[in-house]
Structure formats: C-alpha cells, structure tokens
Amino acid sequence: MEEKKRILFIRRTPKNKYSGIANYCRALYAMFSGDSELQPLDIVDYPARHSALFHFYYRLKPLYQAIRQADIVHVNGYTELGAAQALLMAKWMGKKTVYTAHWHPFENLSHPTGGKLFFNLFVKPAIKCCADVVTTINNEDTRFFQTFHRHVVQIPHWYAPLSDGGDIRKRSNMVLFVGRLSDPVKGVDYLQRLPEGRYDIHLVGNGPKPSRTDMTQHCNIPADELAHLYREASVLVIPSKYEAFSYAALEALACGTPVLMSDRVRIADYLDGVAGFRIFHYGDYDGFVKAIDKTITLPVDSQRVTEIFSQTAIRERYKNEVYL
C-alpha cells in the first residue's frame, strides 16, 4: 500500500480562540483526519520572535524539523515575515508548497501603506518563487493573486453542522451579531443606530458591550449554544468594513436565519440566486436600520446553502486541485 502524503499546516500562533486562520487550519486538519491518501500532521505553535517591523519570524531549527517530516507544506499568513520564511524553507527543502494568504485588500488594513509595502517587498516574491499552489476564498483575492501567480485555486469555506439543535422557535424581534466587539472592522457601531427597545439584540463575542438595556452579551459559548442562538434569531447582522468570507453568515443561513450584511462581505460571491440575505451599502447607517425589518421576513433556502458549501465536495476539491 502506498504511504499517505503528510500535510503540515503552518500558521501564526493564535492570539485567541476566535482566530480565523487557526480555525481554518483546524477545520482542514479535521476534514482530512482518517483520509486514505493524506495524513495531516499535528498543528503546532512554533517558537517565534516578534518584531514591530516584521510582525514575527520563526526560529529556524524547530521550523526546519517540522517541515522535514512533511510531504506537503501549507503556509498560512499575510503581511508577516514568518509566512515568507516558511515558504522559502519549504521550497529549499523540496516540498510541495501551498499558500493561503487570508488576504484583505490593502485599504482595509490598519496600516494600508505599510502593509502594501511589506507584502510587496517580502511576501510576494516568496509566493512567486516558492508556492506551487495559491488558494483563495473570493473573487477579489483570486483576481489579485492571478496577477502574479500561475496556479490559483478558489475554494470557499465549507459548512460543518454545529449541532442538531432540535425544533427551536424563532423570536420575532431577535437580532444577532457574532464577532469581536472591540474590533472596529466588525461594525458594532451600526447596532447603536437601532431604536433602543425595539429589538432584542444578542452579541456573541468578547469586548466591551454597548451600554444599552436591549443588548445581551454571550462570551466564550460552546458550539451548541451558538447553534441555538442562530436558530432562535430572526436575523443575523454583519455590518463589517470587510469580511473575506464570513463563517457566521454561512452558519446562520444553514440554520435557516436570514442575514443582513454589508456590500463588503465576500460570501456573497457564492450566493447569487440564493434566497435568505440582503445587502446594504457600507457607510449607509440609515439603510442598515431600514433593512432590518425587510430582512427578518426573508425566506432562507438552507438546503441550497448546504449544497453550495458541501464539506464532501470541497474536501475532494482540496485533494484533487491543491494537495495531490
């Protein structure tokens, strides 16, 4: 029997449990555990040195020892020297190398000019010369990486059921928000524009809660409790300045809850013709408020959503188009 190809996932040590990159790597690890052709290696937090200029870079010996065990090295990272370092080492060691940026347009970074300069000086050359495959998650980042790399594969995230949930009745005025409350990119300030007392607003995430009596905060809740909130809510709101995809939108739609999101939430690239979501223009606070009641009444085509983001189909795409 032919030996399984071993995949190593490299990403920055997550700062908290809500790290999107860490969750992506864990999800890939779980998806390929027990596969007949691929064997994911344990995901490890490799020792690194932190720098104001380079964000971080890995200590060489532990990184070398980890890459030596793998057949395929999947590097995750964006404007950080560690990603370029891992790409260069994997290429030098003759490994098949996959790169996923978890990219945000430069104008949506905290420091747009610095981020663009750093990426073009350090990370882009490493991608061009070292990555065998680049994976992307939406139309915008696909177009960007295709300008300088020959092999770009666009694959969405997939839906993995949170829990069965049972028969849960929707609450007619319940508005749900999922995300870091302290992150200005997530748009919590939009919720402040809703008439106080008109809705029962639930916030899932850490950070300071706005001082309103109609808001309830949920911190560090388990998956089954989050699934209950998704099914109970009348609408999920995602007023973000930018989302490369949006797990929350996918999970809510799959649970039968309509979604109101800004025009900068890129899961919409996959939802053409699918019932259950409404888009407002980012920056239009009045438009956001007016769209709430219209979105609550939308039917949701949950079956179509779970078909588009089928874990089985996406798993095969990773195997055939990325790893093998």
mmCIF file of C-alpha atoms in Angstrom:
data_model
loop_
_atom_site.group_PDB
_atom_site.id
_atom_site.type_symbol
_atom_site.label_atom_id
_atom_site.label_comp_id
_atom_site.label_asym_id
_atom_site.label_seq_id
_atom_site.Cartn_x
_atom_site.Cartn_y
_atom_site.Cartn_z
ATOM 1 C CA MET A 1 0.000 0.000 0.000
ATOM 2 C CA GLU A 2 1.282 3.467 -0.934
ATOM 3 C CA GLU A 3 2.144 5.648 2.034
ATOM 4 C CA LYS A 4 -0.077 8.605 2.818
ATOM 5 C CA LYS A 5 1.226 12.055 1.945
ATOM 6 C CA ARG A 6 1.791 14.060 5.103
ATOM 7 C CA ILE A 7 0.436 17.632 5.262
ATOM 8 C CA LEU A 8 1.914 20.231 7.580
ATOM 9 C CA PHE A 9 -0.174 23.321 8.389
ATOM 10 C CA ILE A 10 1.891 26.361 9.355
ATOM 11 C CA ARG A 11 0.253 29.474 10.789
ATOM 12 C CA ARG A 12 0.981 32.126 13.361
ATOM 13 C CA THR A 13 0.272 31.189 16.989
ATOM 14 C CA PRO A 14 -3.328 32.377 17.517
ATOM 15 C CA LYS A 15 -3.949 35.199 19.962
ATOM 16 C CA ASN A 16 -7.347 33.815 20.977
ATOM 17 C CA LYS A 17 -9.911 31.095 20.151
ATOM 18 C CA TYR A 18 -11.572 33.326 17.546
ATOM 19 C CA SER A 19 -8.576 33.398 15.183
ATOM 20 C CA GLY A 20 -9.922 32.820 11.678
ATOM 21 C CA ILE A 21 -6.634 31.403 10.376
ATOM 22 C CA ALA A 22 -6.316 28.997 13.304
ATOM 23 C CA ASN A 23 -9.911 27.831 12.857
ATOM 24 C CA TYR A 24 -9.320 27.292 9.133
ATOM 25 C CA CYS A 25 -6.274 25.118 9.813
ATOM 26 C CA ARG A 26 -8.098 23.141 12.496
ATOM 27 C CA ALA A 27 -11.012 22.582 10.121
ATOM 28 C CA LEU A 28 -8.697 21.284 7.389
ATOM 29 C CA TYR A 29 -6.988 19.019 9.910
ATOM 30 C CA ALA A 30 -10.340 17.582 10.994
ATOM 31 C CA MET A 31 -11.540 17.188 7.401
ATOM 32 C CA PHE A 32 -8.535 15.082 6.385
ATOM 33 C CA SER A 33 -8.138 13.065 9.574
ATOM 34 C CA GLY A 34 -8.680 9.443 8.601
ATOM 35 C CA ASP A 35 -8.250 10.127 4.869
ATOM 36 C CA SER A 36 -6.936 7.215 2.798
ATOM 37 C CA GLU A 37 -4.347 9.313 0.904
ATOM 38 C CA LEU A 38 -3.473 12.255 3.138
ATOM 39 C CA GLN A 39 -2.294 12.428 6.724
ATOM 40 C CA PRO A 40 -2.417 15.805 8.486
ATOM 41 C CA LEU A 41 0.396 16.330 10.953
ATOM 42 C CA ASP A 42 -0.316 17.845 14.352
ATOM 43 C CA ILE A 43 -0.741 21.620 14.287
ATOM 44 C CA VAL A 44 1.974 23.163 16.439
ATOM 45 C CA ASP A 45 2.723 26.664 17.741
ATOM 46 C CA TYR A 46 6.333 27.031 16.580
ATOM 47 C CA PRO A 47 8.700 29.266 18.570
ATOM 48 C CA ALA A 48 8.903 32.717 17.032
ATOM 49 C CA ARG A 49 10.488 36.099 17.629
ATOM 50 C CA HIS A 50 8.290 39.161 17.469
ATOM 51 C CA SER A 51 9.220 42.406 15.769
ATOM 52 C CA ALA A 52 7.486 45.747 15.255
ATOM 53 C CA LEU A 53 8.661 45.804 11.625
ATOM 54 C CA PHE A 54 8.298 42.137 10.622
ATOM 55 C CA HIS A 55 5.395 41.150 12.944
ATOM 56 C CA PHE A 56 7.164 37.867 13.678
ATOM 57 C CA TYR A 57 9.625 35.353 12.279
ATOM 58 C CA TYR A 58 10.202 31.737 13.251
ATOM 59 C CA ARG A 59 13.233 30.253 14.980
ATOM 60 C CA LEU A 60 14.906 28.227 12.244
ATOM 61 C CA LYS A 61 15.624 24.882 13.893
ATOM 62 C CA PRO A 62 12.061 23.992 15.057
ATOM 63 C CA LEU A 63 10.645 25.132 11.715
ATOM 64 C CA TYR A 64 13.189 23.055 9.790
ATOM 65 C CA GLN A 65 12.493 19.963 11.899
ATOM 66 C CA ALA A 66 8.744 20.296 11.321
ATOM 67 C CA ILE A 67 8.986 20.807 7.556
ATOM 68 C CA ARG A 68 11.362 17.856 7.234
ATOM 69 C CA GLN A 69 8.568 15.487 8.350
ATOM 70 C CA ALA A 70 6.092 16.658 5.694
ATOM 71 C CA ASP A 71 5.445 15.941 2.023
ATOM 72 C CA ILE A 72 3.124 18.940 1.608
ATOM 73 C CA VAL A 73 3.559 22.234 3.459
ATOM 74 C CA HIS A 74 0.523 24.505 3.667
ATOM 75 C CA VAL A 75 1.606 28.003 4.730
ATOM 76 C CA ASN A 76 -0.951 30.498 6.042
ATOM 77 C CA GLY A 77 -0.254 34.186 6.591
ATOM 78 C CA TYR A 78 -0.300 37.647 5.020
ATOM 79 C CA THR A 79 1.779 40.695 5.984
ATOM 80 C CA GLU A 80 4.217 38.843 8.245
ATOM 81 C CA LEU A 81 7.762 37.688 7.700
ATOM 82 C CA GLY A 82 7.039 34.251 9.142
ATOM 83 C CA ALA A 83 4.892 33.329 6.127
ATOM 84 C CA ALA A 84 7.653 34.252 3.670
ATOM 85 C CA GLN A 85 10.214 32.409 5.810
ATOM 86 C CA ALA A 86 8.135 29.195 5.827
ATOM 87 C CA LEU A 87 7.573 29.382 2.056
ATOM 88 C CA LEU A 88 11.305 29.799 1.366
ATOM 89 C CA MET A 89 12.328 26.977 3.671
ATOM 90 C CA ALA A 90 9.721 24.555 2.302
ATOM 91 C CA LYS A 91 10.813 25.284 -1.272
ATOM 92 C CA TRP A 92 14.512 24.921 -0.369
ATOM 93 C CA MET A 93 13.720 21.525 1.188
ATOM 94 C CA GLY A 94 11.927 20.350 -1.973
ATOM 95 C CA LYS A 95 8.414 20.105 -0.508
ATOM 96 C CA LYS A 96 5.177 20.710 -2.376
ATOM 97 C CA THR A 97 4.104 24.088 -1.058
ATOM 98 C CA VAL A 98 0.602 25.532 -0.763
ATOM 99 C CA TYR A 99 -0.024 29.133 0.249
ATOM 100 C CA THR A 100 -3.188 30.696 1.652
ATOM 101 C CA ALA A 101 -2.975 34.402 2.410
ATOM 102 C CA HIS A 102 -6.240 35.051 4.297
ATOM 103 C CA TRP A 103 -5.900 38.267 2.348
ATOM 104 C CA HIS A 104 -7.595 41.605 2.975
ATOM 105 C CA PRO A 105 -7.360 44.441 0.422
ATOM 106 C CA PHE A 106 -4.614 46.807 1.481
ATOM 107 C CA GLU A 107 -7.022 49.694 2.023
ATOM 108 C CA ASN A 108 -8.801 47.650 4.719
ATOM 109 C CA LEU A 109 -5.645 47.034 6.768
ATOM 110 C CA SER A 110 -4.865 49.043 9.900
ATOM 111 C CA HIS A 111 -1.783 50.465 8.141
ATOM 112 C CA PRO A 112 -2.542 50.330 4.386
ATOM 113 C CA THR A 113 0.691 51.827 3.023
ATOM 114 C CA GLY A 114 2.960 49.904 5.365
ATOM 115 C CA GLY A 115 1.082 46.653 4.741
ATOM 116 C CA LYS A 116 1.301 47.033 0.969
ATOM 117 C CA LEU A 117 4.994 47.881 1.078
ATOM 118 C CA PHE A 118 5.820 44.966 3.379
ATOM 119 C CA PHE A 119 3.822 42.473 1.286
ATOM 120 C CA ASN A 120 5.430 43.563 -1.989
ATOM 121 C CA LEU A 121 8.964 43.556 -0.565
ATOM 122 C CA PHE A 122 8.941 40.302 1.396
ATOM 123 C CA VAL A 123 5.878 38.079 0.928
ATOM 124 C CA LYS A 124 5.006 38.480 -2.758
ATOM 125 C CA PRO A 125 8.478 37.408 -4.033
ATOM 126 C CA ALA A 126 8.337 34.335 -1.784
ATOM 127 C CA ILE A 127 4.907 33.388 -3.134
ATOM 128 C CA LYS A 128 6.029 33.830 -6.741
ATOM 129 C CA CYS A 129 9.117 31.670 -6.441
ATOM 130 C CA CYS A 130 8.091 29.130 -3.789
ATOM 131 C CA ALA A 131 4.337 28.381 -3.818
ATOM 132 C CA ASP A 132 3.202 25.555 -6.102
ATOM 133 C CA VAL A 133 -0.456 26.427 -5.479
ATOM 134 C CA VAL A 134 -2.179 29.516 -4.070
ATOM 135 C CA THR A 135 -5.647 29.041 -2.631
ATOM 136 C CA THR A 136 -8.104 31.921 -2.407
ATOM 137 C CA ILE A 137 -11.592 32.339 -1.000
ATOM 138 C CA ASN A 138 -13.384 35.020 -3.024
ATOM 139 C CA ASN A 139 -13.388 36.664 -6.446
ATOM 140 C CA GLU A 140 -11.439 39.734 -5.347
ATOM 141 C CA ASP A 141 -8.433 37.958 -3.897
ATOM 142 C CA THR A 142 -8.431 35.487 -6.805
ATOM 143 C CA ARG A 143 -8.052 38.361 -9.276
ATOM 144 C CA PHE A 144 -5.271 39.851 -7.147
ATOM 145 C CA PHE A 145 -3.146 36.694 -6.896
ATOM 146 C CA GLN A 146 -3.682 35.784 -10.540
ATOM 147 C CA THR A 147 -1.788 38.951 -11.491
ATOM 148 C CA PHE A 148 1.478 37.343 -10.374
ATOM 149 C CA HIS A 149 0.926 33.601 -9.858
ATOM 150 C CA ARG A 150 0.113 30.970 -12.474
ATOM 151 C CA HIS A 151 -1.751 28.450 -10.291
ATOM 152 C CA VAL A 152 -4.538 29.965 -8.175
ATOM 153 C CA VAL A 153 -7.433 27.815 -6.945
ATOM 154 C CA GLN A 154 -10.522 29.490 -5.475
ATOM 155 C CA ILE A 155 -12.322 27.332 -2.906
ATOM 156 C CA PRO A 156 -14.879 28.546 -0.349
ATOM 157 C CA HIS A 157 -15.109 27.542 3.264
ATOM 158 C CA TRP A 158 -17.474 24.683 3.949
ATOM 159 C CA TYR A 159 -20.374 24.054 6.286
ATOM 160 C CA ALA A 160 -19.834 21.690 9.189
ATOM 161 C CA PRO A 161 -23.050 21.406 11.272
ATOM 162 C CA LEU A 162 -22.679 22.932 14.716
ATOM 163 C CA SER A 163 -25.251 20.641 16.332
ATOM 164 C CA ASP A 164 -28.688 19.210 15.616
ATOM 165 C CA GLY A 165 -30.371 21.973 17.579
ATOM 166 C CA GLY A 166 -33.811 20.425 17.590
ATOM 167 C CA ASP A 167 -37.037 22.297 16.924
ATOM 168 C CA ILE A 168 -36.411 25.906 18.009
ATOM 169 C CA ARG A 169 -38.998 28.627 17.543
ATOM 170 C CA LYS A 170 -37.767 31.929 16.155
ATOM 171 C CA ARG A 171 -38.112 35.080 18.229
ATOM 172 C CA SER A 172 -39.730 37.734 16.070
ATOM 173 C CA ASN A 173 -37.572 40.665 17.188
ATOM 174 C CA MET A 174 -34.227 38.986 17.917
ATOM 175 C CA VAL A 175 -31.180 40.497 16.195
ATOM 176 C CA LEU A 176 -27.928 38.527 16.412
ATOM 177 C CA PHE A 177 -24.348 39.756 15.987
ATOM 178 C CA VAL A 178 -21.301 37.431 16.069
ATOM 179 C CA GLY A 179 -17.800 38.907 16.225
ATOM 180 C CA ARG A 180 -15.217 40.758 18.299
ATOM 181 C CA LEU A 181 -16.920 43.749 19.910
ATOM 182 C CA SER A 182 -13.651 45.661 20.253
ATOM 183 C CA ASP A 183 -12.763 45.376 16.555
ATOM 184 C CA PRO A 184 -13.891 48.492 14.625
ATOM 185 C CA VAL A 185 -13.830 46.480 11.377
ATOM 186 C CA LYS A 186 -16.810 44.433 12.631
ATOM 187 C CA GLY A 187 -19.131 47.455 12.710
ATOM 188 C CA VAL A 188 -20.667 47.166 16.175
ATOM 189 C CA ASP A 189 -21.451 50.883 15.964
ATOM 190 C CA TYR A 190 -24.205 50.087 13.453
ATOM 191 C CA LEU A 191 -26.166 48.351 16.203
ATOM 192 C CA GLN A 192 -26.119 51.584 18.194
ATOM 193 C CA ARG A 193 -28.249 53.155 15.450
ATOM 194 C CA LEU A 194 -31.139 50.726 16.026
ATOM 195 C CA PRO A 195 -34.032 52.260 18.028
ATOM 196 C CA GLU A 196 -33.469 51.311 21.649
ATOM 197 C CA GLY A 197 -36.029 48.848 22.970
ATOM 198 C CA ARG A 198 -37.408 47.857 19.565
ATOM 199 C CA TYR A 199 -35.282 44.716 19.193
ATOM 200 C CA ASP A 200 -33.841 42.050 21.451
ATOM 201 C CA ILE A 201 -30.169 42.298 20.443
ATOM 202 C CA HIS A 202 -27.726 39.490 21.235
ATOM 203 C CA LEU A 203 -23.975 39.942 20.863
ATOM 204 C CA VAL A 204 -21.705 36.881 20.670
ATOM 205 C CA GLY A 205 -18.091 37.858 21.250
ATOM 206 C CA ASN A 206 -15.594 39.337 23.672
ATOM 207 C CA GLY A 207 -15.071 43.028 24.208
ATOM 208 C CA PRO A 208 -16.900 45.942 25.832
ATOM 209 C CA LYS A 209 -20.686 45.760 25.401
ATOM 210 C CA PRO A 210 -22.509 48.992 24.474
ATOM 211 C CA SER A 211 -24.407 50.384 27.456
ATOM 212 C CA ARG A 212 -27.920 49.555 26.279
ATOM 213 C CA THR A 213 -30.596 47.633 28.146
ATOM 214 C CA ASP A 214 -31.764 45.820 24.996
ATOM 215 C CA MET A 215 -28.402 44.114 24.419
ATOM 216 C CA THR A 216 -27.302 40.758 25.852
ATOM 217 C CA GLN A 217 -23.693 39.610 25.539
ATOM 218 C CA HIS A 218 -22.522 35.971 25.233
ATOM 219 C CA CYS A 219 -18.816 35.246 25.739
ATOM 220 C CA ASN A 220 -16.898 32.024 25.041
ATOM 221 C CA ILE A 221 -20.036 29.979 24.472
ATOM 222 C CA PRO A 222 -19.931 26.349 23.237
ATOM 223 C CA ALA A 223 -20.953 25.395 19.692
ATOM 224 C CA ASP A 224 -24.358 24.012 20.689
ATOM 225 C CA GLU A 225 -25.303 27.275 22.404
ATOM 226 C CA LEU A 226 -24.213 29.273 19.347
ATOM 227 C CA ALA A 227 -26.292 26.971 17.123
ATOM 228 C CA HIS A 228 -29.297 27.612 19.384
ATOM 229 C CA LEU A 229 -28.854 31.382 19.028
ATOM 230 C CA TYR A 230 -28.549 31.100 15.230
ATOM 231 C CA ARG A 231 -31.811 29.158 15.024
ATOM 232 C CA GLU A 232 -33.609 31.377 17.518
ATOM 233 C CA ALA A 233 -32.641 34.699 15.891
ATOM 234 C CA SER A 234 -34.814 36.439 13.333
ATOM 235 C CA VAL A 235 -31.833 37.998 11.596
ATOM 236 C CA LEU A 236 -28.026 37.901 11.761
ATOM 237 C CA VAL A 237 -26.339 41.233 11.031
ATOM 238 C CA ILE A 238 -22.806 41.557 9.594
ATOM 239 C CA PRO A 239 -22.120 45.303 9.174
ATOM 240 C CA SER A 240 -18.381 44.736 8.621
ATOM 241 C CA LYS A 241 -15.957 47.021 6.848
ATOM 242 C CA TYR A 242 -14.545 43.864 5.248
ATOM 243 C CA GLU A 243 -15.006 40.092 5.502
ATOM 244 C CA ALA A 244 -13.059 37.838 3.136
ATOM 245 C CA PHE A 245 -15.840 35.264 3.557
ATOM 246 C CA SER A 246 -17.935 35.021 6.773
ATOM 247 C CA TYR A 247 -18.389 31.815 8.690
ATOM 248 C CA ALA A 248 -21.157 33.478 10.689
ATOM 249 C CA ALA A 249 -23.218 34.172 7.556
ATOM 250 C CA LEU A 250 -22.790 30.594 6.376
ATOM 251 C CA GLU A 251 -23.761 29.127 9.741
ATOM 252 C CA ALA A 252 -26.806 31.378 10.109
ATOM 253 C CA LEU A 253 -28.124 30.656 6.603
ATOM 254 C CA ALA A 254 -27.623 26.923 7.111
ATOM 255 C CA CYS A 255 -29.637 27.234 10.329
ATOM 256 C CA GLY A 256 -32.491 28.950 8.480
ATOM 257 C CA THR A 257 -31.801 32.500 9.664
ATOM 258 C CA PRO A 258 -31.696 35.383 7.151
ATOM 259 C CA VAL A 259 -28.632 37.610 7.023
ATOM 260 C CA LEU A 260 -28.246 41.365 6.571
ATOM 261 C CA MET A 261 -24.673 42.154 5.535
ATOM 262 C CA SER A 262 -22.648 44.985 4.113
ATOM 263 C CA ASP A 263 -21.550 45.003 0.484
ATOM 264 C CA ARG A 264 -18.025 44.201 1.701
ATOM 265 C CA VAL A 265 -18.835 40.700 2.937
ATOM 266 C CA ARG A 266 -17.488 38.401 0.241
ATOM 267 C CA ILE A 267 -19.521 35.261 0.901
ATOM 268 C CA ALA A 268 -21.988 36.978 -1.438
ATOM 269 C CA ASP A 269 -19.721 35.852 -4.325
ATOM 270 C CA TYR A 270 -21.241 32.378 -3.893
ATOM 271 C CA LEU A 271 -24.865 33.274 -3.145
ATOM 272 C CA ASP A 272 -26.181 34.524 -6.483
ATOM 273 C CA GLY A 273 -29.837 33.480 -6.722
ATOM 274 C CA VAL A 274 -29.946 32.011 -3.203
ATOM 275 C CA ALA A 275 -32.810 33.231 -1.000
ATOM 276 C CA GLY A 276 -32.099 34.448 2.510
ATOM 277 C CA PHE A 277 -29.836 37.512 2.532
ATOM 278 C CA ARG A 278 -29.935 41.238 1.912
ATOM 279 C CA ILE A 279 -27.054 43.635 1.265
ATOM 280 C CA PHE A 280 -26.726 47.264 2.362
ATOM 281 C CA HIS A 281 -24.060 49.753 1.339
ATOM 282 C CA TYR A 282 -21.298 50.040 3.934
ATOM 283 C CA GLY A 283 -21.434 53.518 5.442
ATOM 284 C CA ASP A 284 -25.208 53.851 4.986
ATOM 285 C CA TYR A 285 -26.411 53.698 8.595
ATOM 286 C CA ASP A 286 -29.990 54.653 7.704
ATOM 287 C CA GLY A 287 -30.058 51.981 5.027
ATOM 288 C CA PHE A 288 -28.900 49.420 7.589
ATOM 289 C CA VAL A 289 -31.671 50.357 10.041
ATOM 290 C CA LYS A 290 -34.368 50.335 7.346
ATOM 291 C CA ALA A 291 -33.247 46.949 6.026
ATOM 292 C CA ILE A 292 -33.596 45.115 9.357
ATOM 293 C CA ASP A 293 -37.357 44.520 9.198
ATOM 294 C CA LYS A 294 -37.222 43.706 5.477
ATOM 295 C CA THR A 295 -34.537 41.083 6.087
ATOM 296 C CA ILE A 296 -36.352 39.453 9.017
ATOM 297 C CA THR A 297 -39.192 38.416 6.705
ATOM 298 C CA LEU A 298 -36.951 36.762 4.079
ATOM 299 C CA PRO A 299 -37.289 33.019 3.455
ATOM 300 C CA VAL A 300 -33.991 31.111 3.571
ATOM 301 C CA ASP A 301 -33.008 28.347 1.159
ATOM 302 C CA SER A 302 -30.942 26.395 3.699
ATOM 303 C CA GLN A 303 -30.769 23.300 1.525
ATOM 304 C CA ARG A 304 -29.196 25.217 -1.336
ATOM 305 C CA VAL A 305 -26.696 26.814 1.058
ATOM 306 C CA THR A 306 -25.546 23.459 2.411
ATOM 307 C CA GLU A 307 -25.222 22.143 -1.161
ATOM 308 C CA ILE A 308 -23.012 25.059 -2.266
ATOM 309 C CA PHE A 309 -20.765 24.722 0.768
ATOM 310 C CA SER A 310 -20.800 20.927 0.971
ATOM 311 C CA GLN A 311 -17.892 19.648 3.039
ATOM 312 C CA THR A 312 -17.703 16.462 0.961
ATOM 313 C CA ALA A 313 -17.433 18.319 -2.362
ATOM 314 C CA ILE A 314 -14.937 20.870 -1.053
ATOM 315 C CA ARG A 315 -12.815 18.144 0.512
ATOM 316 C CA GLU A 316 -12.472 16.489 -2.902
ATOM 317 C CA ARG A 317 -11.503 19.795 -4.492
ATOM 318 C CA TYR A 318 -8.704 20.274 -1.971
ATOM 319 C CA LYS A 319 -7.435 16.753 -2.618
ATOM 320 C CA ASN A 320 -7.571 16.885 -6.426
ATOM 321 C CA GLU A 321 -6.775 20.548 -7.135
ATOM 322 C CA VAL A 322 -4.484 21.541 -4.270
ATOM 323 C CA TYR A 323 -2.756 18.716 -2.418
ATOM 324 C CA LEU A 324 -2.388 15.780 -4.850
#
